[in-house]
PDB file of C-alpha atoms in Angstrom:
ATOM      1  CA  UNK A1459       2.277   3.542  17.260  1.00 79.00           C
ATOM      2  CA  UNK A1460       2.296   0.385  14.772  1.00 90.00           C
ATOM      3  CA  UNK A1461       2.925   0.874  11.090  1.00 93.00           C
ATOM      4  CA  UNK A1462       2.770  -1.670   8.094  1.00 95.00           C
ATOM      5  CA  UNK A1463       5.107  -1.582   4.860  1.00 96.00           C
ATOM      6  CA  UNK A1464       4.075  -2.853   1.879  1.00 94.00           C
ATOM      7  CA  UNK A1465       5.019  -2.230  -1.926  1.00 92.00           C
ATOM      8  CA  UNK A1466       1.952  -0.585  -4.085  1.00 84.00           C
ATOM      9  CA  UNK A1467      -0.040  -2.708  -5.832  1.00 81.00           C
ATOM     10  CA  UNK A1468      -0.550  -2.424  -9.663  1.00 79.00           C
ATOM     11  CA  UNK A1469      -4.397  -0.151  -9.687  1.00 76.00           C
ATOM     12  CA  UNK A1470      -6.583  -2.173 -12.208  1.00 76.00           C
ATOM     13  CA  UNK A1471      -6.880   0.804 -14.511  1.00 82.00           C
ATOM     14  CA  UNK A1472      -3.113   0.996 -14.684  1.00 76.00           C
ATOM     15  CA  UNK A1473      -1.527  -1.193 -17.715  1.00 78.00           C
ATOM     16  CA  UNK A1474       2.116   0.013 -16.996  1.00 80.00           C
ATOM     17  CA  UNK A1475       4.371  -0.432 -14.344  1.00 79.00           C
ATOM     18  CA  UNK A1476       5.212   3.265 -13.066  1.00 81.00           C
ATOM     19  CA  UNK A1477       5.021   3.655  -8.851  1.00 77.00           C
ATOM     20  CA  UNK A1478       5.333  -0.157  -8.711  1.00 82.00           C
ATOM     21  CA  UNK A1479       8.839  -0.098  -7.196  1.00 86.00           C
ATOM     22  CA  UNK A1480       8.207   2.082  -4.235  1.00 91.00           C
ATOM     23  CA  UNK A1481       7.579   0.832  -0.414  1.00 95.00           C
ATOM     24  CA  UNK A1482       4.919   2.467   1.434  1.00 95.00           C
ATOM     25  CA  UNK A1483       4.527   3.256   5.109  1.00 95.00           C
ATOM     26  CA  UNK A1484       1.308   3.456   6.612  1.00 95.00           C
ATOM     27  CA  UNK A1485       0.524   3.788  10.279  1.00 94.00           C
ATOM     28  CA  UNK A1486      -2.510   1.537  11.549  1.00 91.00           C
ATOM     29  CA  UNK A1487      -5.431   2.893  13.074  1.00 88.00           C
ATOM     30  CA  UNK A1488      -5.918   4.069  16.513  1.00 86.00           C
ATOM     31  CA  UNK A1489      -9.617   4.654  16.763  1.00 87.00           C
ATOM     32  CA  UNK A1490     -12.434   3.785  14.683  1.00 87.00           C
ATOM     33  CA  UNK A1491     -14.226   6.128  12.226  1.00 88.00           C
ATOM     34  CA  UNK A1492     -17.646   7.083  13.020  1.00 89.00           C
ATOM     35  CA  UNK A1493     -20.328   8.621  11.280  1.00 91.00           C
ATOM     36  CA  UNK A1494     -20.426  12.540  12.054  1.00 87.00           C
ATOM     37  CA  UNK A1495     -24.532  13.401  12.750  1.00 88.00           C
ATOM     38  CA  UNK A1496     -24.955  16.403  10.734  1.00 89.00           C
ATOM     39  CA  UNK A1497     -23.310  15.724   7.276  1.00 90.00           C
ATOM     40  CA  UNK A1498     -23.376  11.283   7.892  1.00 87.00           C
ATOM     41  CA  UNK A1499     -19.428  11.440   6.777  1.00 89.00           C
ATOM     42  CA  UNK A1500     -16.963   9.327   8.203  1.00 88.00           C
ATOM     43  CA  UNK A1501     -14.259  10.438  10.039  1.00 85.00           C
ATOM     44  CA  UNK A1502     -12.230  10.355  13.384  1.00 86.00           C
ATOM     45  CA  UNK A1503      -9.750  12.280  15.233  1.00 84.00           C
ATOM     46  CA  UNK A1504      -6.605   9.953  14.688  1.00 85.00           C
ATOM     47  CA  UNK A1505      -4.544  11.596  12.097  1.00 86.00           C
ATOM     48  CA  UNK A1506      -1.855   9.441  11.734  1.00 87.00           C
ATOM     49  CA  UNK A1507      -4.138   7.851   9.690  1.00 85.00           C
ATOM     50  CA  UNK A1508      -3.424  10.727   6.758  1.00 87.00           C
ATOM     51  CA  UNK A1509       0.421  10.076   6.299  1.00 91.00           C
ATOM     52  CA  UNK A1510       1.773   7.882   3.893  1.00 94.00           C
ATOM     53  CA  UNK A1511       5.372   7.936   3.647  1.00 95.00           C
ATOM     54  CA  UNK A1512       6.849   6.281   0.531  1.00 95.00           C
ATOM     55  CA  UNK A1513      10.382   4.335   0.011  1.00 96.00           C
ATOM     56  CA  UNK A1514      12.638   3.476  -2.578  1.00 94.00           C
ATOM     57  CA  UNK A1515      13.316   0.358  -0.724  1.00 93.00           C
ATOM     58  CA  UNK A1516      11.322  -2.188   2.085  1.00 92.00           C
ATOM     59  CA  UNK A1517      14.840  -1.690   4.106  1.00 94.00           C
ATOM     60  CA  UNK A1518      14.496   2.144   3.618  1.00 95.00           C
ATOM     61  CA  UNK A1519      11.386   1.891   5.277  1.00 95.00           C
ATOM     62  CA  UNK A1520      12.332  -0.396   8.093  1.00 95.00           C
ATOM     63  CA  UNK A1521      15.165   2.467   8.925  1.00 96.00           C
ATOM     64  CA  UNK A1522      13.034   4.633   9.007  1.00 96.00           C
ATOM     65  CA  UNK A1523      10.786   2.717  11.525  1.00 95.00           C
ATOM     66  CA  UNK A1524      13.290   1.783  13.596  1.00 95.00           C
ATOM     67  CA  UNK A1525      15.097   5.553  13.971  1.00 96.00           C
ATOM     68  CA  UNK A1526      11.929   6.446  15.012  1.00 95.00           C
ATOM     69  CA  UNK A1527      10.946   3.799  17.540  1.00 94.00           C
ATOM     70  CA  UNK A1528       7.556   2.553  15.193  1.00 93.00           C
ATOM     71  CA  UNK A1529       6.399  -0.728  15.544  1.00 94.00           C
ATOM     72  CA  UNK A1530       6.082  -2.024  11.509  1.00 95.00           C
ATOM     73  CA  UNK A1531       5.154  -5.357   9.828  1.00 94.00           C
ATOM     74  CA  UNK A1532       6.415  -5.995   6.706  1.00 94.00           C
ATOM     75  CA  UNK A1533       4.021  -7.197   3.936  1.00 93.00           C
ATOM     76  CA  UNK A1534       6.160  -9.099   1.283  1.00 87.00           C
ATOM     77  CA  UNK A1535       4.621  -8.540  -2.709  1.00 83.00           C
ATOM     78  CA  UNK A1536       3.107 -11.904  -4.029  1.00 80.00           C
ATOM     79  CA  UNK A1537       5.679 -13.089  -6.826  1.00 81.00           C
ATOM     80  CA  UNK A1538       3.111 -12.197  -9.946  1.00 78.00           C
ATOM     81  CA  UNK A1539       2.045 -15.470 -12.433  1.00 82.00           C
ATOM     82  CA  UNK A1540       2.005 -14.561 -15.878  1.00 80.00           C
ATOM     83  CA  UNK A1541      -0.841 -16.322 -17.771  1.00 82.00           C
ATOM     84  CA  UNK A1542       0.490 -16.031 -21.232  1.00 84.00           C
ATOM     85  CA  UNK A1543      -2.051 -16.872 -23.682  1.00 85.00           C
ATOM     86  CA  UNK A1544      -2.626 -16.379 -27.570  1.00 89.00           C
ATOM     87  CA  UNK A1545      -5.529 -14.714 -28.775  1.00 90.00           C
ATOM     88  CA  UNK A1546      -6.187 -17.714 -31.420  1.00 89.00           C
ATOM     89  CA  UNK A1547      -6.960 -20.029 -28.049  1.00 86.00           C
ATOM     90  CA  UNK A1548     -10.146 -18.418 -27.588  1.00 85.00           C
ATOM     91  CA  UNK A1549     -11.319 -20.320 -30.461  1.00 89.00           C
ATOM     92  CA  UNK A1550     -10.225 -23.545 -29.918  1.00 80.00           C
TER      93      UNK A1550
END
């Protein structure tokens, strides 16, 4: 079983910063999804694939991996690059 932790990204509809702050654990795949015949959705019979366990803190998570014998990658954030600009330069 191999996991990755990463911190939630900002959603593009989402001006604020709520939910940024938490680590989340997600395990990776173990068998591709495949089309069912009848209905055409997508699905497969890994269900690992459902939980998502969330953190206060990356080293929270990597406890939490480790107690329990899960192989996990860390995914550090990207430092975020303000692009601070007046609304009067869109005349210039």
């Amino acid at each position: 079983m191999s996991a990755r932790i990463y911190q939630r990204p900002k959603n593009a509809m989402q001006s604020g910063k709520a939910l940024l702050d938490q680590w989340v654990l997600e395990f990776v795949p173990a068998e591709a999804k495949k089309a069912d015949p009848l209905m055409g959705w997508s699905g497969s019979g890994d269900t690992q694939q459902q939980v998502v366990l969330r953190f206060p803190t990356s080293e929270d998570a990597k406890a939490y991996a480790e107690r329990y014998g899960i192989e996990a990658e860390v995914h550090s954030t990207p430092p975020r690059r303000l692009k601070i600009q007046a609304y009067a330069d869109n005349f210039r």
